[in-house]
Short mmCIF file of C-alpha atoms and ligand atoms in Angstrom, two decimals:
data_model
loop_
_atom_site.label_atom_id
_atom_site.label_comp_id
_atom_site.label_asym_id
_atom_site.label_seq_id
_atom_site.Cartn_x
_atom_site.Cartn_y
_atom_site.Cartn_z
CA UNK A 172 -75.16 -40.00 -127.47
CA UNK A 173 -73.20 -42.59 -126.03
CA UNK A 174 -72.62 -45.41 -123.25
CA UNK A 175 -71.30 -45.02 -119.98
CA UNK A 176 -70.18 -47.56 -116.59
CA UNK A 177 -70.22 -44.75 -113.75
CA UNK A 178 -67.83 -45.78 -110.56
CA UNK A 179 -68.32 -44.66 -107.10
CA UNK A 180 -65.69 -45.96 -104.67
CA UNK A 181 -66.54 -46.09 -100.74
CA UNK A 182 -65.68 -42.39 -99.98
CA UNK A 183 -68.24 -41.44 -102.67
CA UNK A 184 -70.88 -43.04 -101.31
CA UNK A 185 -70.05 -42.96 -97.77
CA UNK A 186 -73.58 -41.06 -96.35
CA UNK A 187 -76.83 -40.08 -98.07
CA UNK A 188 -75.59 -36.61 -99.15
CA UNK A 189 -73.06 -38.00 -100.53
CA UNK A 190 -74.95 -40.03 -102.27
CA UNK A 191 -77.44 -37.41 -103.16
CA UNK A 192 -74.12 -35.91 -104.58
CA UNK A 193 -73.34 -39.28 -106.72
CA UNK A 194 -77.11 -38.83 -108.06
CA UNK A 195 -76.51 -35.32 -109.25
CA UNK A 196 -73.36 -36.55 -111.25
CA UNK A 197 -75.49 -39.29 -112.76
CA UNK A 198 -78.49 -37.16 -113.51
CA UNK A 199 -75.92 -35.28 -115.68
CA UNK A 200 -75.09 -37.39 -117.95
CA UNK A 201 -78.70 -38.57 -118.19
CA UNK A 202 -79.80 -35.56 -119.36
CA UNK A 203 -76.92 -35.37 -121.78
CA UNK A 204 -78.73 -38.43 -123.49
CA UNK A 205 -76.15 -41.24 -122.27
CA UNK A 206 -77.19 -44.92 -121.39
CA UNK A 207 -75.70 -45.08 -117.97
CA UNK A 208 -75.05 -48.13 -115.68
CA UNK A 209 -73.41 -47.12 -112.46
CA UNK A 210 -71.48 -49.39 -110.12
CA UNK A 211 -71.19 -48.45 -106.44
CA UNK A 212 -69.03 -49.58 -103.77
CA UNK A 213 -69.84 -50.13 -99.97
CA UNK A 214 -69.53 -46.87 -97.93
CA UNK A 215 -66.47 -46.13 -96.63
CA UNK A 216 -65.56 -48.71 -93.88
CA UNK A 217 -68.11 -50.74 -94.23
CA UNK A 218 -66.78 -53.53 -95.79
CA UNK A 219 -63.97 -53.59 -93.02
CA UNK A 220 -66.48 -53.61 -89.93
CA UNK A 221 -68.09 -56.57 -91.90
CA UNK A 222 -64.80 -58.48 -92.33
CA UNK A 223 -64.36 -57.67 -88.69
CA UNK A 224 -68.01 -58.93 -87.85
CA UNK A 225 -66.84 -62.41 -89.80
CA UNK A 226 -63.08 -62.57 -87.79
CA UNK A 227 -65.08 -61.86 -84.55
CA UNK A 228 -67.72 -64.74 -84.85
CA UNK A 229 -65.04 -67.25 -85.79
CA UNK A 230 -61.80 -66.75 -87.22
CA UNK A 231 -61.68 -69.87 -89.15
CA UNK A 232 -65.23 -68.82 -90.84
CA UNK A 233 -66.25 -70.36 -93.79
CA UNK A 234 -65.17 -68.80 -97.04
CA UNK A 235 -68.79 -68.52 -98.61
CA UNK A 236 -70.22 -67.66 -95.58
CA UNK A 237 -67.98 -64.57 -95.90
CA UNK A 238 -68.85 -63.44 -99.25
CA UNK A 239 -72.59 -63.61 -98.09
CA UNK A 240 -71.78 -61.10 -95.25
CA UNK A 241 -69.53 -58.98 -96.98
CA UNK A 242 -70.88 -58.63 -100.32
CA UNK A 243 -73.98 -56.69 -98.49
CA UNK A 244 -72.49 -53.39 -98.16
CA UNK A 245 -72.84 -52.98 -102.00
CA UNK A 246 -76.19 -54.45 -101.96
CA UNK A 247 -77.07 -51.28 -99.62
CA UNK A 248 -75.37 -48.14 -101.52
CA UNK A 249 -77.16 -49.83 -105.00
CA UNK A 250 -80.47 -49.41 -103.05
CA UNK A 251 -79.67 -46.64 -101.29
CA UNK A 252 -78.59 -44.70 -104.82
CA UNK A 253 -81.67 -46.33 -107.40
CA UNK A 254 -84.21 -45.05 -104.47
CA UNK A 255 -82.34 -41.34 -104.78
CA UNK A 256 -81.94 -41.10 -108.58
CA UNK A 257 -85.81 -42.19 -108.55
CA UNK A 258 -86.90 -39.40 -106.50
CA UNK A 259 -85.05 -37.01 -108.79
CA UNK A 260 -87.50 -38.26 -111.18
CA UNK A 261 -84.75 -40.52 -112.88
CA UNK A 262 -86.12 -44.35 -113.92
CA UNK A 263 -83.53 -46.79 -112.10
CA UNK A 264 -83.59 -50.09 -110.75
CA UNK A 265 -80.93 -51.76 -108.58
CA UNK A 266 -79.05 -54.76 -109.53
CA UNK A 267 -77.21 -57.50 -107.46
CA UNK A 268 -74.17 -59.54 -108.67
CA UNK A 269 -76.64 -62.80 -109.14
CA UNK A 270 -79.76 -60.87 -110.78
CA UNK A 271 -77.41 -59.87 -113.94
CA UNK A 272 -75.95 -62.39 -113.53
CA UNK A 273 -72.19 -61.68 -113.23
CA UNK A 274 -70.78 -65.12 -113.41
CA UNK A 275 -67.64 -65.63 -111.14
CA UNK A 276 -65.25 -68.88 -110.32
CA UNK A 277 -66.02 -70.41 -107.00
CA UNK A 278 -62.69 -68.73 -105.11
CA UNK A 279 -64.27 -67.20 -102.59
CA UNK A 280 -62.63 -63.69 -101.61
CA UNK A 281 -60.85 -63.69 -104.80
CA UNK A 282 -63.26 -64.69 -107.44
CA UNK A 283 -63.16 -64.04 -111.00
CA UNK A 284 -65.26 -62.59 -113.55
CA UNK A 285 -65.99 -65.23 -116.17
CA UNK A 286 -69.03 -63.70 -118.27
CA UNK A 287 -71.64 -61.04 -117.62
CA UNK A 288 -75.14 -61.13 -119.49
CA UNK A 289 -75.72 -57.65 -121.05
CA UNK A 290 -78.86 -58.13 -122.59
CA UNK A 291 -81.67 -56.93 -120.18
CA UNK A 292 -79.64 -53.96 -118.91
CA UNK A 293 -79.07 -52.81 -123.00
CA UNK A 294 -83.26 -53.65 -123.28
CA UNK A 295 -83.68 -51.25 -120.68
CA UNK A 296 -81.80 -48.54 -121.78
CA UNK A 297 -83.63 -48.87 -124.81
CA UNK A 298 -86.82 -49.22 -123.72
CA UNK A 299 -87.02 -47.13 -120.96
CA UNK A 300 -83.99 -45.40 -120.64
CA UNK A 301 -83.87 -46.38 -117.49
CA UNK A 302 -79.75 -46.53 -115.13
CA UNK A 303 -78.71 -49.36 -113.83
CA UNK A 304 -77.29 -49.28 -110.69
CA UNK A 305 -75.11 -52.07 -110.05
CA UNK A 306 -74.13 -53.05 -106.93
CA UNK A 307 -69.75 -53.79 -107.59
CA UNK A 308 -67.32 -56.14 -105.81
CA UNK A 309 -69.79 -59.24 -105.80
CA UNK A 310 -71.32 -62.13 -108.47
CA UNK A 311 -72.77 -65.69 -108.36
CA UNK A 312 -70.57 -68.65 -108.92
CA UNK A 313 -72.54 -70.82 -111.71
CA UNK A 314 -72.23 -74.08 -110.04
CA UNK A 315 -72.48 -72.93 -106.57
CA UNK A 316 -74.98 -70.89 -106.99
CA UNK A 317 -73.39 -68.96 -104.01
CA UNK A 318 -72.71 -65.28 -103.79
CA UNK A 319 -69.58 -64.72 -104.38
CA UNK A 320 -66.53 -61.44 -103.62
CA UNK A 321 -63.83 -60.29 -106.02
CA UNK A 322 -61.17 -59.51 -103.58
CA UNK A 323 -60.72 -55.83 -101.74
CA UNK A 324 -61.02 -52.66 -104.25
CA UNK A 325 -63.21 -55.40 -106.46
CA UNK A 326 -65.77 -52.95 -107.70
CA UNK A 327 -63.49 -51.30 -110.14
CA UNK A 328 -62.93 -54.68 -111.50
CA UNK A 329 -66.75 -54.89 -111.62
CA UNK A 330 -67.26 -51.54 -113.35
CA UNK A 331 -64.71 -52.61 -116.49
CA UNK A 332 -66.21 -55.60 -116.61
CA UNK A 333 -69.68 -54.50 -117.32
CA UNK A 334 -68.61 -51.59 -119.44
CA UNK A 335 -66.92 -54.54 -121.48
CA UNK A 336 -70.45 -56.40 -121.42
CA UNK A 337 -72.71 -53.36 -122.55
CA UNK A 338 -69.86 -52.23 -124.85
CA UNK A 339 -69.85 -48.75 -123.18
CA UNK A 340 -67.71 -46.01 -124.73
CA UNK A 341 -65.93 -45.66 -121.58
CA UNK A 342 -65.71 -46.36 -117.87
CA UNK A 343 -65.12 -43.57 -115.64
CA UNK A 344 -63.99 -44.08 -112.10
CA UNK A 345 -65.39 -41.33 -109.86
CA UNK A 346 -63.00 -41.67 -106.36
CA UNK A 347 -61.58 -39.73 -104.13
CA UNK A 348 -58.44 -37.88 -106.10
CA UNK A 349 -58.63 -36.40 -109.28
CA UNK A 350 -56.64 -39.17 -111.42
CA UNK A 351 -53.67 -40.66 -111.51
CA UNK A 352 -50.41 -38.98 -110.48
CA UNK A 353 -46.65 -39.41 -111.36
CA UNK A 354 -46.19 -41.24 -107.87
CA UNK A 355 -48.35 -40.31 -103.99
CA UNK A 356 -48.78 -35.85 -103.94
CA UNK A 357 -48.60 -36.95 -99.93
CA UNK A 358 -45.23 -37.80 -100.48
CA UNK A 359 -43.82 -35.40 -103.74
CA UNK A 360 -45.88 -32.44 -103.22
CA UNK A 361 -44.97 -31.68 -106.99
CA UNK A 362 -46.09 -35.11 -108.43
CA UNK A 363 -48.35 -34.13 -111.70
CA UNK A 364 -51.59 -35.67 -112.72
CA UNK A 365 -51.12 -37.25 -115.68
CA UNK A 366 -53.19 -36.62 -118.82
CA UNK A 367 -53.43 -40.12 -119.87
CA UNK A 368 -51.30 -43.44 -119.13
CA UNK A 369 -51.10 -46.88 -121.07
CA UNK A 370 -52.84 -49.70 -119.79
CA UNK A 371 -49.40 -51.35 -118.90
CA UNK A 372 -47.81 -48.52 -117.15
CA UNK A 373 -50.95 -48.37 -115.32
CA UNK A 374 -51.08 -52.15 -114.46
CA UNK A 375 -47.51 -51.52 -112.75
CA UNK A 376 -48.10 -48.35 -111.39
CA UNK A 377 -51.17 -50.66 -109.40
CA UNK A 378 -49.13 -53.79 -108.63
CA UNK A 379 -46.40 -51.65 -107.12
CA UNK A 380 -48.12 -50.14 -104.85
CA UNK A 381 -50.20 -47.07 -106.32
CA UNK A 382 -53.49 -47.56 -104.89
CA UNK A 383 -55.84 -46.33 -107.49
CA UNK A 384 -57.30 -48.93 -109.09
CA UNK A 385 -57.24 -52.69 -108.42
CA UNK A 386 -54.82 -54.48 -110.80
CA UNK A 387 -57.02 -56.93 -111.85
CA UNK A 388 -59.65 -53.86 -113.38
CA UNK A 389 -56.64 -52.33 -115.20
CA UNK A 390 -55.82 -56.03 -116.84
CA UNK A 391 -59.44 -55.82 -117.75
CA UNK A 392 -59.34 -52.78 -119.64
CA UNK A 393 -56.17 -53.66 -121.60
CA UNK A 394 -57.87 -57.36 -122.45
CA UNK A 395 -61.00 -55.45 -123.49
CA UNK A 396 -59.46 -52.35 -124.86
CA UNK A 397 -62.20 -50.77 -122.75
CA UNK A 398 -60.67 -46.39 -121.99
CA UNK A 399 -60.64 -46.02 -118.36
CA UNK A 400 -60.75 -42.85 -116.91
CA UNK A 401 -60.37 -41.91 -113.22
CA UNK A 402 -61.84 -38.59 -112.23
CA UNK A 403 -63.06 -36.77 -108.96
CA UNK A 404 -66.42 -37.36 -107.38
CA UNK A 405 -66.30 -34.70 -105.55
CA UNK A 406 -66.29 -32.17 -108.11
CA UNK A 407 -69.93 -30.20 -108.49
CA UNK A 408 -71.89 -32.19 -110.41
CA UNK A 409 -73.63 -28.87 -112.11
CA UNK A 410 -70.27 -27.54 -112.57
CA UNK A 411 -69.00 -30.29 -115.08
CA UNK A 412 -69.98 -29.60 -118.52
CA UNK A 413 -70.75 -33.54 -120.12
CA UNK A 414 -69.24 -32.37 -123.19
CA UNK A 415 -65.87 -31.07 -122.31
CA UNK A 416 -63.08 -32.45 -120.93
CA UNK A 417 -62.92 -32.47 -116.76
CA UNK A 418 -59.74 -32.95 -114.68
CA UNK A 419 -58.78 -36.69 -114.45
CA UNK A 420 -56.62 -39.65 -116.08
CA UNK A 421 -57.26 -41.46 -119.33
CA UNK A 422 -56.13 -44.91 -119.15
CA UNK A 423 -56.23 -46.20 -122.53
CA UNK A 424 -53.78 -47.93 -125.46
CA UNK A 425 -50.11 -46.66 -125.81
CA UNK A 426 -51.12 -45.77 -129.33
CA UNK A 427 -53.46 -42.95 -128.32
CA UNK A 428 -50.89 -41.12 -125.94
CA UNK A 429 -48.85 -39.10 -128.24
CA UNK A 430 -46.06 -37.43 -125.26
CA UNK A 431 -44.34 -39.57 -124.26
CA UNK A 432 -41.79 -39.91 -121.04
CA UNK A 433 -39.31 -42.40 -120.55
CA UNK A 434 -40.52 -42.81 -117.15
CA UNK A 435 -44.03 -42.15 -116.33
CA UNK A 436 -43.96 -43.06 -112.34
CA UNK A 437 -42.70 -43.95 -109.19
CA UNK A 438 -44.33 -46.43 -107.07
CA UNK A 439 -43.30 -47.71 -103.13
CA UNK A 440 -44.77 -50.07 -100.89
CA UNK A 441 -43.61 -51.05 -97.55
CA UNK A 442 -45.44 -54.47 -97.45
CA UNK A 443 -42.28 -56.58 -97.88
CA UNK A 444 -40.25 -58.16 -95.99
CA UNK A 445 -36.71 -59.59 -96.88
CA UNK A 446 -35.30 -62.77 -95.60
CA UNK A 447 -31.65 -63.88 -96.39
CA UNK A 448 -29.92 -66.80 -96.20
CA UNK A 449 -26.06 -66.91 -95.16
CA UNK A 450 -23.89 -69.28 -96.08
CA UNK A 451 -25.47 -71.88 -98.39
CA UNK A 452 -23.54 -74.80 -100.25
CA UNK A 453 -23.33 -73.95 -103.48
CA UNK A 454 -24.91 -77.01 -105.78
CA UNK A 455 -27.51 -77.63 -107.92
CA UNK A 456 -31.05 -78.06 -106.58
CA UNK A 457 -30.37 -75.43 -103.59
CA UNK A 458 -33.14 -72.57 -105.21
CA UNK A 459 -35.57 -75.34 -105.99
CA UNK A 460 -35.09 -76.73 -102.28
CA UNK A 461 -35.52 -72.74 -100.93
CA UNK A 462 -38.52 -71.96 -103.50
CA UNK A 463 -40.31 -75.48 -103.78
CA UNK A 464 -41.20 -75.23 -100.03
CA UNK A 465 -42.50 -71.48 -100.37
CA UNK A 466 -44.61 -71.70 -103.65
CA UNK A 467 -46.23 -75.13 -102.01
CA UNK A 468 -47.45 -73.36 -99.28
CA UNK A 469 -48.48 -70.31 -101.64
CA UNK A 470 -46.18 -67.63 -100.79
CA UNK A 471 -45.05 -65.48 -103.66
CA UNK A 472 -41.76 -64.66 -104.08
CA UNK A 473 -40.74 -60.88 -105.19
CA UNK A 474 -37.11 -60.38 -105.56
CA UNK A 475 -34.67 -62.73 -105.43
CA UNK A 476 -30.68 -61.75 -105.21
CA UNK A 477 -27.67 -64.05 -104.75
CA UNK A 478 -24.09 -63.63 -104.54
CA UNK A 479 -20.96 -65.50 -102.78
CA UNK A 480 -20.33 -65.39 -99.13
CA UNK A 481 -17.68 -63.31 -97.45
CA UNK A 482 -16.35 -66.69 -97.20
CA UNK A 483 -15.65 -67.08 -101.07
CA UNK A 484 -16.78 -70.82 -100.99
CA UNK A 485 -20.70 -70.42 -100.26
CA UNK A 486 -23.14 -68.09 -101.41
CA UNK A 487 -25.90 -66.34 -99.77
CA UNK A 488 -29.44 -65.84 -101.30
CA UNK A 489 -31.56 -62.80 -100.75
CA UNK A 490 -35.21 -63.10 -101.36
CA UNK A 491 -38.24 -60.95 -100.33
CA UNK A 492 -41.99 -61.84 -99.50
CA UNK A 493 -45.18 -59.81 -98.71
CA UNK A 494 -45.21 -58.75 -95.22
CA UNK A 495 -48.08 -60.54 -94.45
CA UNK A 496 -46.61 -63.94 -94.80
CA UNK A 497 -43.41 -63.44 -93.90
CA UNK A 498 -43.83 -65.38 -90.73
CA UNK A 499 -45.02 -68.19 -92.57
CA UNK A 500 -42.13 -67.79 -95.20
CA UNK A 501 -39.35 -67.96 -91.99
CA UNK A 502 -41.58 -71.13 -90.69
CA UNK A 503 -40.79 -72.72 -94.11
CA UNK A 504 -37.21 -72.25 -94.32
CA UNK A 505 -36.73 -72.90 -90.92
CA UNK A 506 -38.55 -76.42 -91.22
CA UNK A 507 -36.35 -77.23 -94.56
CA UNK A 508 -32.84 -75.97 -92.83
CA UNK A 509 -31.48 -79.37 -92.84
CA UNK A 510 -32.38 -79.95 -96.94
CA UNK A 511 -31.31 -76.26 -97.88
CA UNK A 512 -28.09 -76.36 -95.48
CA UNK A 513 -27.64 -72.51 -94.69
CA UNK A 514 -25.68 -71.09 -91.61
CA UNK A 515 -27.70 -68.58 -90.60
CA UNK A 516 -31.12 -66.51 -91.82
CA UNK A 517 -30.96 -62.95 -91.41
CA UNK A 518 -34.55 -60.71 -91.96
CA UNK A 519 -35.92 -57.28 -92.13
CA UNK A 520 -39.51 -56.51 -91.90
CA UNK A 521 -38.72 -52.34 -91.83
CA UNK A 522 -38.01 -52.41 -95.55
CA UNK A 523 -39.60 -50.88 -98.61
CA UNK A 524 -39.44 -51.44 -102.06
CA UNK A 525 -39.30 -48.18 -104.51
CA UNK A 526 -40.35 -49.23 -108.46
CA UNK A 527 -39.54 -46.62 -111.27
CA UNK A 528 -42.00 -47.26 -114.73
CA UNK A 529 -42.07 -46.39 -118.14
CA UNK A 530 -42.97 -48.07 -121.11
CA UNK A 531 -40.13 -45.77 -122.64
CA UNK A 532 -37.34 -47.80 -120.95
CA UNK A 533 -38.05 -50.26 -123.60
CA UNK A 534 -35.92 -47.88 -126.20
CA UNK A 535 -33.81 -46.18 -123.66
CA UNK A 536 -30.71 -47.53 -121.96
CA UNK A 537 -29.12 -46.61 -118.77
CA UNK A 538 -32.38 -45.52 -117.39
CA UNK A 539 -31.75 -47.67 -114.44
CA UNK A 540 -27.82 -46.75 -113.47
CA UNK A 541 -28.54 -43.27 -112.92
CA UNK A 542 -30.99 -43.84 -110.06
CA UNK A 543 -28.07 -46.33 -108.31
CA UNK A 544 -26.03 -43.14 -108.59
CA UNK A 545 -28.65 -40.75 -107.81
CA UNK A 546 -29.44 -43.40 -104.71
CA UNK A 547 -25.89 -43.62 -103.41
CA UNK A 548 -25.35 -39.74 -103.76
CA UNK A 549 -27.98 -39.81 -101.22
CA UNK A 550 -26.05 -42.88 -99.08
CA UNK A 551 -29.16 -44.42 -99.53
CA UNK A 552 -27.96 -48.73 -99.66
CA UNK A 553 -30.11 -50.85 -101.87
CA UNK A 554 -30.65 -54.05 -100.62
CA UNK A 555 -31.64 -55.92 -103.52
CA UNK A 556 -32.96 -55.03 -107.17
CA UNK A 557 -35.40 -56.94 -109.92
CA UNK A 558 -35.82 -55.55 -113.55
CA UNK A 559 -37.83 -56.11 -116.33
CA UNK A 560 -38.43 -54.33 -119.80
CA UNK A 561 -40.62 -51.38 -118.15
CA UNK A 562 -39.71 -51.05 -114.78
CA UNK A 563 -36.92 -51.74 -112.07
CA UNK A 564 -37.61 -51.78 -108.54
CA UNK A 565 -34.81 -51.23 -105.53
CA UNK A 566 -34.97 -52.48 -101.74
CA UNK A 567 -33.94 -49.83 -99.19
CA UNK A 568 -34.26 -49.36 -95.51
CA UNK A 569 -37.96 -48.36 -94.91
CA UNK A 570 -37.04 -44.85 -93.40
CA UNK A 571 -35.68 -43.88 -96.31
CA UNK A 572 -38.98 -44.21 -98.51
CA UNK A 573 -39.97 -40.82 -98.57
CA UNK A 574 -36.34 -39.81 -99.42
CA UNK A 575 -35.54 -42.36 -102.30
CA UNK A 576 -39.21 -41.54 -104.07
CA UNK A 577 -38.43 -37.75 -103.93
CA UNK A 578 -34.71 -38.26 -105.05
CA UNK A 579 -36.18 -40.30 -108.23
CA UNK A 580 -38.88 -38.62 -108.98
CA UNK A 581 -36.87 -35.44 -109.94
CA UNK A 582 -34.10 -37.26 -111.28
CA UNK A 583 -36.56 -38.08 -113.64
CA UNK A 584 -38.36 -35.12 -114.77
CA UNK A 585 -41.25 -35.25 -113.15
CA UNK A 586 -41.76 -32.67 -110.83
CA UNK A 587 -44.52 -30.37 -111.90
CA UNK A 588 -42.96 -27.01 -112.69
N1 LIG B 621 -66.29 -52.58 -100.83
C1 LIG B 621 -65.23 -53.42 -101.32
C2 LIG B 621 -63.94 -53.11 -100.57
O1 LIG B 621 -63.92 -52.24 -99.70
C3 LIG B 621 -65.04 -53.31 -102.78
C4 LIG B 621 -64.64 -51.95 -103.28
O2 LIG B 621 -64.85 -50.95 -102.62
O3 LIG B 621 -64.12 -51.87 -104.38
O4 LIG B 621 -62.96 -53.73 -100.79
MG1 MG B 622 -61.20 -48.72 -104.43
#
């Protein structure tokens, strides 16, 4: 007998026979003799017609106003799921974020978890055996006492919290794809679901753009050595035995995963955008008068690249920025011209950025050089690279996405067989 956090993202729960579906999955492991708490998402597009709801009554709405509307599509699938298990004869009782409570920070839209009282969903299972059904994404904020949101794709973040809080054996994420792969099957048809990943592959797998989990649930899991494991929901319920082991990703320590690649994935987004400056005089306090600017009005930096100027006497700095500020970014510079001193700013918005991972570059040299060669084999330019001890990541023309993750991937090994 054990304890279990059950996740069901928006697909999942997105009508009642799906959710009838969710309830059969649950009823599963209740009969195996688990303590269950499950956390559900909104259904699918829900939370996006309530943002929209919010933009369209004012655009400059108020930030707790927001959580209140938006936090209610979870308050409906919790319902919507306790009232289903119930009529299977199953004792469950739906929870909000402020009835646990799950105590957040006051950032509205972004809020963290700070501590989650455990105590009267453990009584229950014990006294009752009765599943919780949690409704994910939201909380209270202490001093507030205002609902608060953990940011889009929060619910995962929920679902390792609270597995942390009723020290559950495990947290499976029931979603729409069977686990994690080696980089998107849309794009590499032969990408391979992988057995099992470490927590910090996995946390740069999700910051570079796979779009599994949200970062900040993976970060979790590593903090609270808490096994995640990603899985199908769509699988029949009857069909799974409880015991066994189903299709789906372990994400867990590096000590448990025995095979090990050097590179474990490819990542790409296309929400950059690259903005260079030409020209610059090259003196001290140039960067900070380029990054000062930008980090005081909150824009994050990615990669940054500089070199001389065709000119041999200036240099020109390469930086990128996500695509959603990088109108804000060009405002910036633009305002600070005269302080920074540049000749001209050149920018690309159709870029994307390609990131290779593995924990096993840490012991392996080179890994990086052969994908420049494998990338210019393929006339494929890189625009600008970062580095660090488990990953690189290249900037290339956008249209060339597709080509560039394929090129890797088998490069690589990865291609199923
Ligand atoms: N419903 C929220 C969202 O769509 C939270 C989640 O699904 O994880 O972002
Ligand atoms: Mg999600």
């Amino acid at each position: 007998m054990g304890r279990l956090v059950m996740k069901f993202g928006g697909t999942s729960v997105a009508n009642i026979d799906r959710i009838r579906n969710v309830a059969r999955h649950v009823k599963r492991e209740v009969d195996a003799g688990h303590d269950v708490a499950v956390v559900v998402s909104a259904m699918a597009g829900k939370t996006n017609e309530l943002v929209e709801w919010c933009r369209d009554a004012s655009p400059m709405h108020d930030a707790r106003e927001y959580d209140a509307v938006v936090a209610s599509g979870e308050q409906v699938t919790s319902g919507l799921l306790a009232i289903t298990l119930q009529g299977m004869g199953i004792q469950a009782r739906s929870w909000q974020g402020w009835q646990i409570p799950i105590l957040t920070s006051d950032a509205h839209a972004s809020a963290r978890i700070l501590e989650i009282d455990g105590t009267e969903i453990s009584a229950r299972f014990k006294d009752r055996k009765e599943v919780a059904v949690i409704a994910g994404f939201q909380g209270i904020n202490p001093q507030t006492n205002r609902i608060t949101t953990l940011g889009r794709g929060g619910s995962d973040t929920s679902a390792v919290a609270i597995a942390a809080a009723i020290r559950a054996d495990r947290c499976d994420i029931y979603t729409d794809v069977d686990g994690v792969y080696t980089t998107d099957p849309r794009v590499v048809p032969k990408a391979r679901r992988l057995d099992k990943i470490a927590f910090e592959d996995m946390l740069e797998l999700a910051s570079l753009g796979a779009k599994v989990l949200q970062v900040r649930s993976v970060e979790l899991g590593m903090v609270h050595n808490m096994p995640v494991f990603v899985r199908s929901s769509f699988d029949k319920p009857e069909d799974i035995d409880p015991h066994g082991t189903p299709p789906g990703t372990l994400i867990c320590s590096e000590e448990e995963i025995m095979e090990s690649h050097v590179v474990t994935g490819i990542a790409f987004t296309k929400d950059e955008a690259q903005i260079s400056l030409r020209q610059i005089e090259d003196k001290p306090g140039v960067a900070a008068a380029i990054f000062g600017p930008l980090a005081d009005a909150n824009i994050n930096v990615d990669m940054i690249v500089q070199n001389v100027s065709e000119d041999g006497k200036t240099t020109d700095l390469t930086f990128t920025v996500p695509a959603s500020d990088y109108n804000r970014a060009r405002d910036t510079i633009t305002a600070s011209k005269g302080k920074i001193g540049y000749i001209r700013l050149d920018s690309a918005t159709d870029v994307s950025k390609v990131s290779v991972i593995g924990s096993g570059m840490r012991s392996h040299a080179g890994v990086a050089a052969k994908a420049f060669k494998a990338l210019s084999e393929r006339n494929i330019n890189i625009r600008a690279i970062t580095t660090s001890e488990i990953k690189f990541s290249v900037l290339i023309d956008a249209a060339y996405t597709e080509l560039a993750v394929r090129t890797l991937h088998t490069l690589y090994g990865l291609d199923q067989a």
